[in-house]
mmCIF file of C-alpha atoms in Angstrom:
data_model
loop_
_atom_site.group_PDB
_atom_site.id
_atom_site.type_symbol
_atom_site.label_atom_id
_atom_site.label_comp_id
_atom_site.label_asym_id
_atom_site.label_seq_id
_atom_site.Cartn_x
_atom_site.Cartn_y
_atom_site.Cartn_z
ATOM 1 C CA UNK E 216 0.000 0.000 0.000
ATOM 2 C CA UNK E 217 0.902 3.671 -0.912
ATOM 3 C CA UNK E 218 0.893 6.090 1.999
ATOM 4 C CA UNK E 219 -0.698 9.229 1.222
ATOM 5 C CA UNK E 220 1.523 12.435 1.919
ATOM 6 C CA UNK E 221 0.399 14.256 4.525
ATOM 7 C CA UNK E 222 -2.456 17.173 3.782
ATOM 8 C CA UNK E 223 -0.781 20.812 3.767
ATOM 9 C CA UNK E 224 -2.369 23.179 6.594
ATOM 10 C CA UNK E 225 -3.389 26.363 5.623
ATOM 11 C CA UNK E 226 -0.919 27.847 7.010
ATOM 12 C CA UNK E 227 1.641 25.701 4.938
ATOM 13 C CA UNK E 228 -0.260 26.361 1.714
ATOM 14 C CA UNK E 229 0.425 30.191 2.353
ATOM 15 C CA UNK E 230 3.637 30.262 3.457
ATOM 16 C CA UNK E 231 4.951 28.881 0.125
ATOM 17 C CA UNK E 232 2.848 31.113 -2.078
ATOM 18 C CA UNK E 233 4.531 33.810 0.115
ATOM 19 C CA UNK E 234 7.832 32.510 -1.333
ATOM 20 C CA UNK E 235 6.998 31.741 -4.625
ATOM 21 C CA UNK E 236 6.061 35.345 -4.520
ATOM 22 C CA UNK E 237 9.219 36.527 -3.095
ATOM 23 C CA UNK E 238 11.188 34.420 -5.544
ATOM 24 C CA UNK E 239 9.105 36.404 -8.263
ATOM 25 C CA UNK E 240 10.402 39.690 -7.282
ATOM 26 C CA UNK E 241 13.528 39.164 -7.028
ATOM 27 C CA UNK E 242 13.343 37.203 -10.463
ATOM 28 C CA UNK E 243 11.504 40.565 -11.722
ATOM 29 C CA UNK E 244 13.505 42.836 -9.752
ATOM 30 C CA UNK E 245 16.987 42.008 -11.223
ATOM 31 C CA UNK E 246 15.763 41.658 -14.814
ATOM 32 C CA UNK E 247 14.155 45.149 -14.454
ATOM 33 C CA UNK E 248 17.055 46.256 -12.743
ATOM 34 C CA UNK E 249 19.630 45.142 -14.968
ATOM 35 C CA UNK E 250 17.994 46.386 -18.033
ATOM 36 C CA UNK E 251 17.968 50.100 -16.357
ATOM 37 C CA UNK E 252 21.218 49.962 -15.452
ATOM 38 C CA UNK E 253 22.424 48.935 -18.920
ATOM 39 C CA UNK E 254 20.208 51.719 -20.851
ATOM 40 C CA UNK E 255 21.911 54.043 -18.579
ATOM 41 C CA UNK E 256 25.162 52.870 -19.360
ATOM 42 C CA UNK E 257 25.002 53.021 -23.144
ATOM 43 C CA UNK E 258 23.753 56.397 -22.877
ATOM 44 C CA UNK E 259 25.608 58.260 -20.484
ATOM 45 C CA UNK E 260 28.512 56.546 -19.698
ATOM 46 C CA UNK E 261 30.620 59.132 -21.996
ATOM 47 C CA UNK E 262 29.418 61.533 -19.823
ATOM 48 C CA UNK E 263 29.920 60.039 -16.395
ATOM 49 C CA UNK E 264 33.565 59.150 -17.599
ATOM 50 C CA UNK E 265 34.038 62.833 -18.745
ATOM 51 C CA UNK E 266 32.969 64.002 -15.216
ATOM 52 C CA UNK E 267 34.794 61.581 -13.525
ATOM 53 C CA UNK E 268 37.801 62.498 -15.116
ATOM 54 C CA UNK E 269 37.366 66.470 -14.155
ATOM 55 C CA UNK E 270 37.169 65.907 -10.821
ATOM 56 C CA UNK E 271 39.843 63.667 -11.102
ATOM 57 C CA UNK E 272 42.656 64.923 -13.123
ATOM 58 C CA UNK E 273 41.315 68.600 -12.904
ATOM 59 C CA UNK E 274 41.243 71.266 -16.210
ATOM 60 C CA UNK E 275 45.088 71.967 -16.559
ATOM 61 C CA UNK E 276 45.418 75.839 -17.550
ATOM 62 C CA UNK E 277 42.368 77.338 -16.667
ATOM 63 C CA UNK E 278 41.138 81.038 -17.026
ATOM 64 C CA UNK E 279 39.592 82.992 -14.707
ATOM 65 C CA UNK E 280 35.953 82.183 -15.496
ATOM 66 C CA UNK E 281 36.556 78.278 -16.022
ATOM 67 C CA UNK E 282 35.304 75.953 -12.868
ATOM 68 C CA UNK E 283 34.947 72.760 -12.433
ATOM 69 C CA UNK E 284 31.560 73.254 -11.745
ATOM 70 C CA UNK E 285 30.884 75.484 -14.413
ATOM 71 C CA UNK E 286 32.170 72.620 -16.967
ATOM 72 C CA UNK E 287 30.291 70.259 -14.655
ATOM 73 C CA UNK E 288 26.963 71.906 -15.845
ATOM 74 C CA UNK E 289 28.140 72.872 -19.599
ATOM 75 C CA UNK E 290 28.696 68.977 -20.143
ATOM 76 C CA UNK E 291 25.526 68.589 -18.919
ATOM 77 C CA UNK E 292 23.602 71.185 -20.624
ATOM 78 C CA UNK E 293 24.642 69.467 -23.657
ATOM 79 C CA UNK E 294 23.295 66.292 -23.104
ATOM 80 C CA UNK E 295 20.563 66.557 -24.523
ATOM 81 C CA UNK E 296 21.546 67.549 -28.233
ATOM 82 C CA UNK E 297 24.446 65.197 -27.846
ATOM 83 C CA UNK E 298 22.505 62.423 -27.495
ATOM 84 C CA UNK E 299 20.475 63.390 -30.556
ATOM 85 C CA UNK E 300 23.474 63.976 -32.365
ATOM 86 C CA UNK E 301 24.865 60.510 -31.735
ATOM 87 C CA UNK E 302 21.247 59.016 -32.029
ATOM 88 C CA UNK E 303 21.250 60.808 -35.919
ATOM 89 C CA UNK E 304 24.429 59.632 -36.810
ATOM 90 C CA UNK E 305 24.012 55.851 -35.633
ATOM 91 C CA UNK E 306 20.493 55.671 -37.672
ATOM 92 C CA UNK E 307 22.100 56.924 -41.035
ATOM 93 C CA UNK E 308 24.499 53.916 -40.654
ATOM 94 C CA UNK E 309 22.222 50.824 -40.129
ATOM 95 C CA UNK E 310 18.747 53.120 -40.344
ATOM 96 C CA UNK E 311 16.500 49.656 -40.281
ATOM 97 C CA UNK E 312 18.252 48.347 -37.183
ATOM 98 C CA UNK E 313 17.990 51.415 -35.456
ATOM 99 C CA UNK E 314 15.042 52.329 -35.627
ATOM 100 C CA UNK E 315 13.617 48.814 -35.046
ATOM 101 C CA UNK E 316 15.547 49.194 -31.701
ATOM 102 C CA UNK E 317 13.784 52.703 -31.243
ATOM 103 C CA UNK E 318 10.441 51.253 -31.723
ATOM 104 C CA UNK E 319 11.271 47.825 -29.164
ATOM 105 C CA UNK E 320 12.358 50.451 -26.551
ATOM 106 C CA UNK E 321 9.600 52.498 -26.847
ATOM 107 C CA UNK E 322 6.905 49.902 -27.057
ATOM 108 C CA UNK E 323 8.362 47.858 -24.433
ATOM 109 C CA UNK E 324 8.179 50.990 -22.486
ATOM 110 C CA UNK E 325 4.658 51.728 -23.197
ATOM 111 C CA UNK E 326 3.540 48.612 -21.773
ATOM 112 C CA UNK E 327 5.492 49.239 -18.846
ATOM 113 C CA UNK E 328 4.108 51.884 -17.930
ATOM 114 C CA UNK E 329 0.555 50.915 -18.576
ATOM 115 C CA UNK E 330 0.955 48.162 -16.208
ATOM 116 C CA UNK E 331 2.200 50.343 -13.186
ATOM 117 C CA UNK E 332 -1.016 52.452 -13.518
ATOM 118 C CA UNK E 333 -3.324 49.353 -13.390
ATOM 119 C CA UNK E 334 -1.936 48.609 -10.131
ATOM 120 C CA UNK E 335 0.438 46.124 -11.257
ATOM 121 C CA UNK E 336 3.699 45.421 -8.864
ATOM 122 C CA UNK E 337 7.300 43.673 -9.009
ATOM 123 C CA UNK E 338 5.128 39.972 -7.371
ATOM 124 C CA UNK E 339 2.550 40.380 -10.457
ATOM 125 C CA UNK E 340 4.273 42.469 -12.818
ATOM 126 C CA UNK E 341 4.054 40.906 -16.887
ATOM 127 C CA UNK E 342 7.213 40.518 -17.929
ATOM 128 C CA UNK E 343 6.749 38.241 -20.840
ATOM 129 C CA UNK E 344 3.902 40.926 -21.845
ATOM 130 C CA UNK E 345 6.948 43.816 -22.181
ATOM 131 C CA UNK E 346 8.603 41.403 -23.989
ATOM 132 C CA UNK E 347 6.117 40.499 -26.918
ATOM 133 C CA UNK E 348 5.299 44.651 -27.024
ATOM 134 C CA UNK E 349 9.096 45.027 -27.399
ATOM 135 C CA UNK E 350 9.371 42.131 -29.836
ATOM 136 C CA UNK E 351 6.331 43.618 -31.966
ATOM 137 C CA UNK E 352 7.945 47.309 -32.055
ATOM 138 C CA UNK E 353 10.919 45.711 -33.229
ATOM 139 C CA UNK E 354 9.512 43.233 -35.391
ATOM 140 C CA UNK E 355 7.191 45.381 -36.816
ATOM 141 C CA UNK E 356 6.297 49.426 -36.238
ATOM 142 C CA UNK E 357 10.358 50.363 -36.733
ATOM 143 C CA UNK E 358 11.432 48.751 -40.018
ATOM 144 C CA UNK E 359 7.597 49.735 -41.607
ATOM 145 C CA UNK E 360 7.442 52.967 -39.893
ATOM 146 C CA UNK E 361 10.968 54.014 -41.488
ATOM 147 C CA UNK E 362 9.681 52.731 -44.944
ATOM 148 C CA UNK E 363 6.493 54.749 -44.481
ATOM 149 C CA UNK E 364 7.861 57.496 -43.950
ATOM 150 C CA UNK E 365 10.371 57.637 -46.644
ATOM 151 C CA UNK E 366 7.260 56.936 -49.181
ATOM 152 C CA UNK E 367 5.313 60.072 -47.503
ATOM 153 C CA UNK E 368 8.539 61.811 -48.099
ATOM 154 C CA UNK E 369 8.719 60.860 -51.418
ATOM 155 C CA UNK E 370 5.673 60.873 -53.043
ATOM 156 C CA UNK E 371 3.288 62.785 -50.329
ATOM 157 C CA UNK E 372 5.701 65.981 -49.711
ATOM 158 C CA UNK E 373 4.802 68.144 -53.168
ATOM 159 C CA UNK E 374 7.232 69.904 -53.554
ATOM 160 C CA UNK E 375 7.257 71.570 -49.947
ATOM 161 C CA UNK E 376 3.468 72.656 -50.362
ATOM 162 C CA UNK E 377 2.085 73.461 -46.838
ATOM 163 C CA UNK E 378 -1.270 71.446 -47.045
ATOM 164 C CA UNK E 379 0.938 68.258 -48.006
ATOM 165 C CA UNK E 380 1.663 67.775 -44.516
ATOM 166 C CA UNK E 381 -1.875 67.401 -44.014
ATOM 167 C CA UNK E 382 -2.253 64.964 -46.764
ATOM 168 C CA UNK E 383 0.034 63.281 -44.743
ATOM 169 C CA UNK E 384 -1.253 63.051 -41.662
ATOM 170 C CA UNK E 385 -4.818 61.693 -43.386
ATOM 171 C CA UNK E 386 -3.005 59.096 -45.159
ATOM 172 C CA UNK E 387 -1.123 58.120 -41.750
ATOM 173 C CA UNK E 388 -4.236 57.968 -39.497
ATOM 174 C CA UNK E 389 -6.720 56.301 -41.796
ATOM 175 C CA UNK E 390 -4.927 53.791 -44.051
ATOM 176 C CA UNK E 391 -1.731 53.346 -42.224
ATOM 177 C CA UNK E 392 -3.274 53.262 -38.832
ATOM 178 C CA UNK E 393 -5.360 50.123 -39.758
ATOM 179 C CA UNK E 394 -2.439 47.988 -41.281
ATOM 180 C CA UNK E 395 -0.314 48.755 -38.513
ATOM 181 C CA UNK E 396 -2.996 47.813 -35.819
ATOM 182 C CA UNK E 397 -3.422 44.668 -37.730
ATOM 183 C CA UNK E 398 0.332 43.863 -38.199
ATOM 184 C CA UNK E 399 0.869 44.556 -34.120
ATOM 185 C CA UNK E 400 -1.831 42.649 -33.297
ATOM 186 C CA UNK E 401 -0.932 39.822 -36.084
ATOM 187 C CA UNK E 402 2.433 39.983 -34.333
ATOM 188 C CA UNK E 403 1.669 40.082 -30.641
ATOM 189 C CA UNK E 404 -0.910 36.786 -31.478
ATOM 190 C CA UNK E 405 2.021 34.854 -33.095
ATOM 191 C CA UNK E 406 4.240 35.819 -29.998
ATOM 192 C CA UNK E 407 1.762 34.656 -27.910
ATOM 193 C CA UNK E 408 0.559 31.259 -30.138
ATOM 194 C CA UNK E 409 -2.509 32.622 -30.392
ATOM 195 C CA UNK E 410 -4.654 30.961 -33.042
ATOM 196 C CA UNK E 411 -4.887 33.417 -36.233
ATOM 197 C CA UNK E 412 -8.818 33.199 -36.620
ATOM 198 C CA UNK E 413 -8.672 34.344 -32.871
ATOM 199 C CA UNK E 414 -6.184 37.233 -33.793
ATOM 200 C CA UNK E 415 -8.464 38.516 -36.652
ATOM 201 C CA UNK E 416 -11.287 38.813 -34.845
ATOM 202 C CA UNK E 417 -9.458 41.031 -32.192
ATOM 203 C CA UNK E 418 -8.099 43.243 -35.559
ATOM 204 C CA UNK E 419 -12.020 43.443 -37.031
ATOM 205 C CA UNK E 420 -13.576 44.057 -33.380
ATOM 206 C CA UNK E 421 -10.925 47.022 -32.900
ATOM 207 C CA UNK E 422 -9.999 48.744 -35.745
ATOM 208 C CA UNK E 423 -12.783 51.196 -35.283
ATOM 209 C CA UNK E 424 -11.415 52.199 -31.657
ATOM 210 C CA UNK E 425 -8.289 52.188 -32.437
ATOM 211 C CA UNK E 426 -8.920 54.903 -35.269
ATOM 212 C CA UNK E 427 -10.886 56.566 -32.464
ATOM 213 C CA UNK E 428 -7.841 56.610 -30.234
ATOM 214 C CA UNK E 429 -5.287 57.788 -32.458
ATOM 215 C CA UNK E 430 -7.608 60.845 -33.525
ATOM 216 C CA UNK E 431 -7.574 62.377 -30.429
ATOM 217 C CA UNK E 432 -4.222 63.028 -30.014
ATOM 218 C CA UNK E 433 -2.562 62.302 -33.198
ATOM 219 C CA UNK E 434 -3.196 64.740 -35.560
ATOM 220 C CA UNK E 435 -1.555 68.262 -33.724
ATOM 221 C CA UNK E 436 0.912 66.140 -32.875
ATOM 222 C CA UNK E 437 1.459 65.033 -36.109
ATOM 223 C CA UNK E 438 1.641 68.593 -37.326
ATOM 224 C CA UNK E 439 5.233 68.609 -35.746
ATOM 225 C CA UNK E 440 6.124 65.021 -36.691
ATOM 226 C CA UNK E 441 5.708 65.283 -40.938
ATOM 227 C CA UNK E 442 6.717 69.156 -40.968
ATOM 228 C CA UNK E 443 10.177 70.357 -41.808
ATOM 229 C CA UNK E 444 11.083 71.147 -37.841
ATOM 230 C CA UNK E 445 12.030 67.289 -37.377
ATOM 231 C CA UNK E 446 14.135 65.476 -39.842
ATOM 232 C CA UNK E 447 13.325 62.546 -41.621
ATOM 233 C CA UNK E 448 16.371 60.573 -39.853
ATOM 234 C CA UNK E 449 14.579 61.656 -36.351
ATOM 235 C CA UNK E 450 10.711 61.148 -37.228
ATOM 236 C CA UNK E 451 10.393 57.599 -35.910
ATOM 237 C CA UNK E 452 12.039 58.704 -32.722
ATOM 238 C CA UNK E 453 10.106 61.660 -31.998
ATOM 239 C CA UNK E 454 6.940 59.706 -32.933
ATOM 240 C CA UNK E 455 7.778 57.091 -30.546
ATOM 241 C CA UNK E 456 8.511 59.335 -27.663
ATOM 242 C CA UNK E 457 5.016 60.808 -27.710
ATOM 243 C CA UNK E 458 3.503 57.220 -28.425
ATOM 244 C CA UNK E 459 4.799 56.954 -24.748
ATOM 245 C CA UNK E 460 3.481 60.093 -23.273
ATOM 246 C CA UNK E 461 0.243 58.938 -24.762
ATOM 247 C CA UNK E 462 0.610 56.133 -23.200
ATOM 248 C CA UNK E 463 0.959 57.357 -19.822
ATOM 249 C CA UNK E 464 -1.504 60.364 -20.381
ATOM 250 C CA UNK E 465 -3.925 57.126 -20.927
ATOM 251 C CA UNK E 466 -3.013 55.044 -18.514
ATOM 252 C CA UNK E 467 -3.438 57.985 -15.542
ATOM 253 C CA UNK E 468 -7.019 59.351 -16.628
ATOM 254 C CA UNK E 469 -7.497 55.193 -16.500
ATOM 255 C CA UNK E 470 -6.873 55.012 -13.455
ATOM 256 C CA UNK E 471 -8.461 57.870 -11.782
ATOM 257 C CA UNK E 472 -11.362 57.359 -13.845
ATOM 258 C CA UNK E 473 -12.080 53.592 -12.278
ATOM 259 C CA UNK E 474 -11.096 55.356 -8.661
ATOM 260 C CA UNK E 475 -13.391 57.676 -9.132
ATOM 261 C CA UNK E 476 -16.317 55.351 -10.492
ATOM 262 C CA UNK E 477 -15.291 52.930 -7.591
ATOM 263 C CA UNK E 478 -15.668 55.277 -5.445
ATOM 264 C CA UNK E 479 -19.644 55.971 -6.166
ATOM 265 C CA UNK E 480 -20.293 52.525 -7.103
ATOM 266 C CA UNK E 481 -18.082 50.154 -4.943
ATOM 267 C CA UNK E 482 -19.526 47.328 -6.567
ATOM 268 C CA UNK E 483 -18.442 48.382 -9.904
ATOM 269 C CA UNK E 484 -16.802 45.834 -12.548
ATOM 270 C CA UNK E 485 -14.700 47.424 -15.267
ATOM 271 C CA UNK E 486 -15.558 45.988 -19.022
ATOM 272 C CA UNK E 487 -12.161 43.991 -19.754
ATOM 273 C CA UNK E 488 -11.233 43.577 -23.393
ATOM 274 C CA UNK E 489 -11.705 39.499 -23.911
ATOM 275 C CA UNK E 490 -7.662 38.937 -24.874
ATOM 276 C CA UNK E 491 -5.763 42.156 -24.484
ATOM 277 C CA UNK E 492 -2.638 40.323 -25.324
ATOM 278 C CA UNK E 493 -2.942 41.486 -28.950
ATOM 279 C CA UNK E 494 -3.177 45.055 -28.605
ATOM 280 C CA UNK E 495 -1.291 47.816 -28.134
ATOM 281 C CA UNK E 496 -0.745 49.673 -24.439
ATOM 282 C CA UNK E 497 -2.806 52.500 -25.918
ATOM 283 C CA UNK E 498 -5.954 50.890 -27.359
ATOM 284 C CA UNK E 499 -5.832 47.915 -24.366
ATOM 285 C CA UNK E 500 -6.079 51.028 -22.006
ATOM 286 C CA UNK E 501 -8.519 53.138 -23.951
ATOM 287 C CA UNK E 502 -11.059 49.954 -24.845
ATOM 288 C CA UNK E 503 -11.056 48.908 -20.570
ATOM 289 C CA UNK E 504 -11.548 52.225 -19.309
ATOM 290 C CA UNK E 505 -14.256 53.726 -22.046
ATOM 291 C CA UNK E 506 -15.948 50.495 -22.597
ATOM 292 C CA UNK E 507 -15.481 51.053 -26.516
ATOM 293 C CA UNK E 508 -16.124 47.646 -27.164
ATOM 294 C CA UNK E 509 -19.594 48.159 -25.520
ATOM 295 C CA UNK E 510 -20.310 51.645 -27.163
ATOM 296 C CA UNK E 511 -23.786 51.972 -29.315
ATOM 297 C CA UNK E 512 -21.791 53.371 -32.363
ATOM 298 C CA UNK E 513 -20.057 50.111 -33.072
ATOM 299 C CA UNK E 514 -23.758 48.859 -33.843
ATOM 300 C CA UNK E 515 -25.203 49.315 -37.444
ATOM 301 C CA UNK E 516 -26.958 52.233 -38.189
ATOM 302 C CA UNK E 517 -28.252 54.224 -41.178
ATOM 303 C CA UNK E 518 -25.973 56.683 -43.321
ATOM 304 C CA UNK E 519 -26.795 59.628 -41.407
ATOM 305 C CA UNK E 520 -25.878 58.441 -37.835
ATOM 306 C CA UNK E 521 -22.567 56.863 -39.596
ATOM 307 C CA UNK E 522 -21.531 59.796 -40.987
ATOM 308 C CA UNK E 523 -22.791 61.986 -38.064
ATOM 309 C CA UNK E 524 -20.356 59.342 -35.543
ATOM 310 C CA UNK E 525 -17.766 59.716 -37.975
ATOM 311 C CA UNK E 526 -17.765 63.393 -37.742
ATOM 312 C CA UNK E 527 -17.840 63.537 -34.377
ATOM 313 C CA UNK E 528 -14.885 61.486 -33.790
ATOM 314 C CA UNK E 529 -12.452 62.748 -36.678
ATOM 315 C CA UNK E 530 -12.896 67.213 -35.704
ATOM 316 C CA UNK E 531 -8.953 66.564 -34.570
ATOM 317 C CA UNK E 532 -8.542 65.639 -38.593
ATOM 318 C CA UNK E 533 -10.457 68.615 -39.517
ATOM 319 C CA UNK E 534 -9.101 71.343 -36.822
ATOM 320 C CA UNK E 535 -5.885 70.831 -37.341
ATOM 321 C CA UNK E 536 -5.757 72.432 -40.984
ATOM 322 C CA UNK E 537 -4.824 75.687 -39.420
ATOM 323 C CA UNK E 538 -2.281 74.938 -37.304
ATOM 324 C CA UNK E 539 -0.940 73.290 -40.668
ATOM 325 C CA UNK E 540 -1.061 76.994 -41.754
ATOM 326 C CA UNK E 541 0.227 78.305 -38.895
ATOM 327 C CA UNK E 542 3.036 75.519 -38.951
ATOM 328 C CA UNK E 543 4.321 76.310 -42.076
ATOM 329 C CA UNK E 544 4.703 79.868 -42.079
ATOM 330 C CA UNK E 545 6.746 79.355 -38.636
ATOM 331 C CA UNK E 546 8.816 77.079 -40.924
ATOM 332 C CA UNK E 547 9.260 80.045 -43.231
ATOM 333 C CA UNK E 548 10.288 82.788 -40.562
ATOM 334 C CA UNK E 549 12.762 80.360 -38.864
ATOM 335 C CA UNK E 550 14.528 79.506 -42.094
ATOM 336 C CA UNK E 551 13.370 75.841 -42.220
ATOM 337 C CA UNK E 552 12.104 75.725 -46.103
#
């Protein structure tokens, strides 16, 4: 005869979930921890050497207004353009790899930070999640976003004309916007070995919302992104660092809207998206918090509520035609065309 092991107490049961917790956080701790450390490495190191080195060795000859200090904070006054500078002149030697790597960061990013505003903490914290975000900006949104924009630059741009950047913009946030929802989402679901039918449905059932989304903020900043002010090596990364203060602008009206609604309605239960592992931190965020999956306007309805729906959501698309205006005369004064 077998002899059964004994039954775990309670007690027993939590004490090793309490560990396997622990072990989790330290597991999640040092990955996060060494991946910050590294990023701040690679980009200041130069700079923490250069410091080091004039408080070591000192300036030499120095004239009467020359400090330490006051080459302390010139160094770092120029940190900011010098890391452009180096940023421009690694993309124009390997532009596809670069700004692949732009894209992981920032997406990988994105999801971070949409996590830590839904409450989400080193014991329960997603890595794999970051990963497959990461994986997808890489994947996908840098190597297409760099040959989008060259075609817009190319064949959208006439000649300089100030409405083309408007033209632009359309064409990014109509037909571009769907294809690259679909590709992320195509992406994440392989990532994840989701089944494809699964995958599509997610792409049909949010393609709407996700045009929603982007049209809200999008299209002024856009204005910026496709004029002459940024340059076509530095487009992808300026898009990507406001895809991450959308993010987080998203992510903190999120969460104090379900505080707020929890707070008049305890019992409350936030709409969650069925399988959020196939969209993006922006859309997953925007879909839980304003129910868009829920929303009337998804139904059918005749012409005239379509097009009246339609309206309603694109005004960024129309509004935005003066600061075009605007735009491009600035561009003119400043010397930029």
């Amino acid at each position: 005869m077998y002899s059964s092991s004994p039954k775990k107490t309670k007690a027993e049961l939590q004490l090793e979930r309490t560990k396997r917790i622990d072990n989790i956080v330290w597991v999640n701790g040092a990955i996060l921890g060494s991946i910050f450390l590294s990023i701040v490495y690679q980009l200041f190191h130069v700079q923490v050497e250069a410091l080091v080195a004039l408080w070591t060795y000192g300036l030499g000859e120095m004239t009467e207004d020359m400090t330490k200090v006051g080459v302390a904070i010139d160094l770092l006054a120029r940190l900011p353009l010098d890391l452009i500078h180096s940023y421009e002149a690694l993309v124009l030697t390997n532009p596809i790899l670069y700004k692949a790597c732009t894209s992981g960061v920032a997406y990988a990013l994105g999801d971070f930070i949409s996590q830590i505003y839904q409450g989400r903490t080193l014991s329960n914290f997603d890595l794999p999640r970051s990963f497959r975000s990461g994986a997808a900006g890489f994947i996908g949104h840098g190597p297409l976003c760099h040959h989008w924009l060259n075609f817009m630059e190319a064949h959208l741009d006439f000649n300089g004309a100030w409405w083309a950047t408007g033209i632009k913009v359309t064409a990014d946030l109509t037909v571009w916007a769907v294809f690259l929802n679909a590709a992320y989402s195509f992406i994440i679901g392989t990532l994840a070995m989701r089944h494809p039918q699964k995958v599509w449905e997610d792409v049909k059932t949010t393609s709407w919302p996700a045009l929603r989304s982007a049209w809200r903020f999008w299209p002024f900043v856009h204005t910026i992104s496709f004029s002459h002010a940024v340059p076509l090596d530095l487009k992808l990364l300026w898009v990507d660092a406001m895809e991450v203060v959308w993010v987080t602008i998203l992510s903190k009206v999120a969460n104090e809207d379900k505080n707020a609604k929890l707070k008049v309605e305890p019992d409350l239960l936030m709409v969650e998206v069925k399988d959020s592992r196939t969209l993006s931190p922006p859309l997953e965020i925007e879909l839980t918090f304003a129910q868009e999956l829920r929303r009337k306007d998804l139904e059918p309805k005749h012409a005239f509520q379509l097009t009246k729906c339609a309206l309603s959501s694109a005004w960024p698309l129309i509004a935005m035609w003066p600061v075009l205006y605007a735009g491009y005369q600035l561009e003119h004064i400043f010397g930029l065309v």
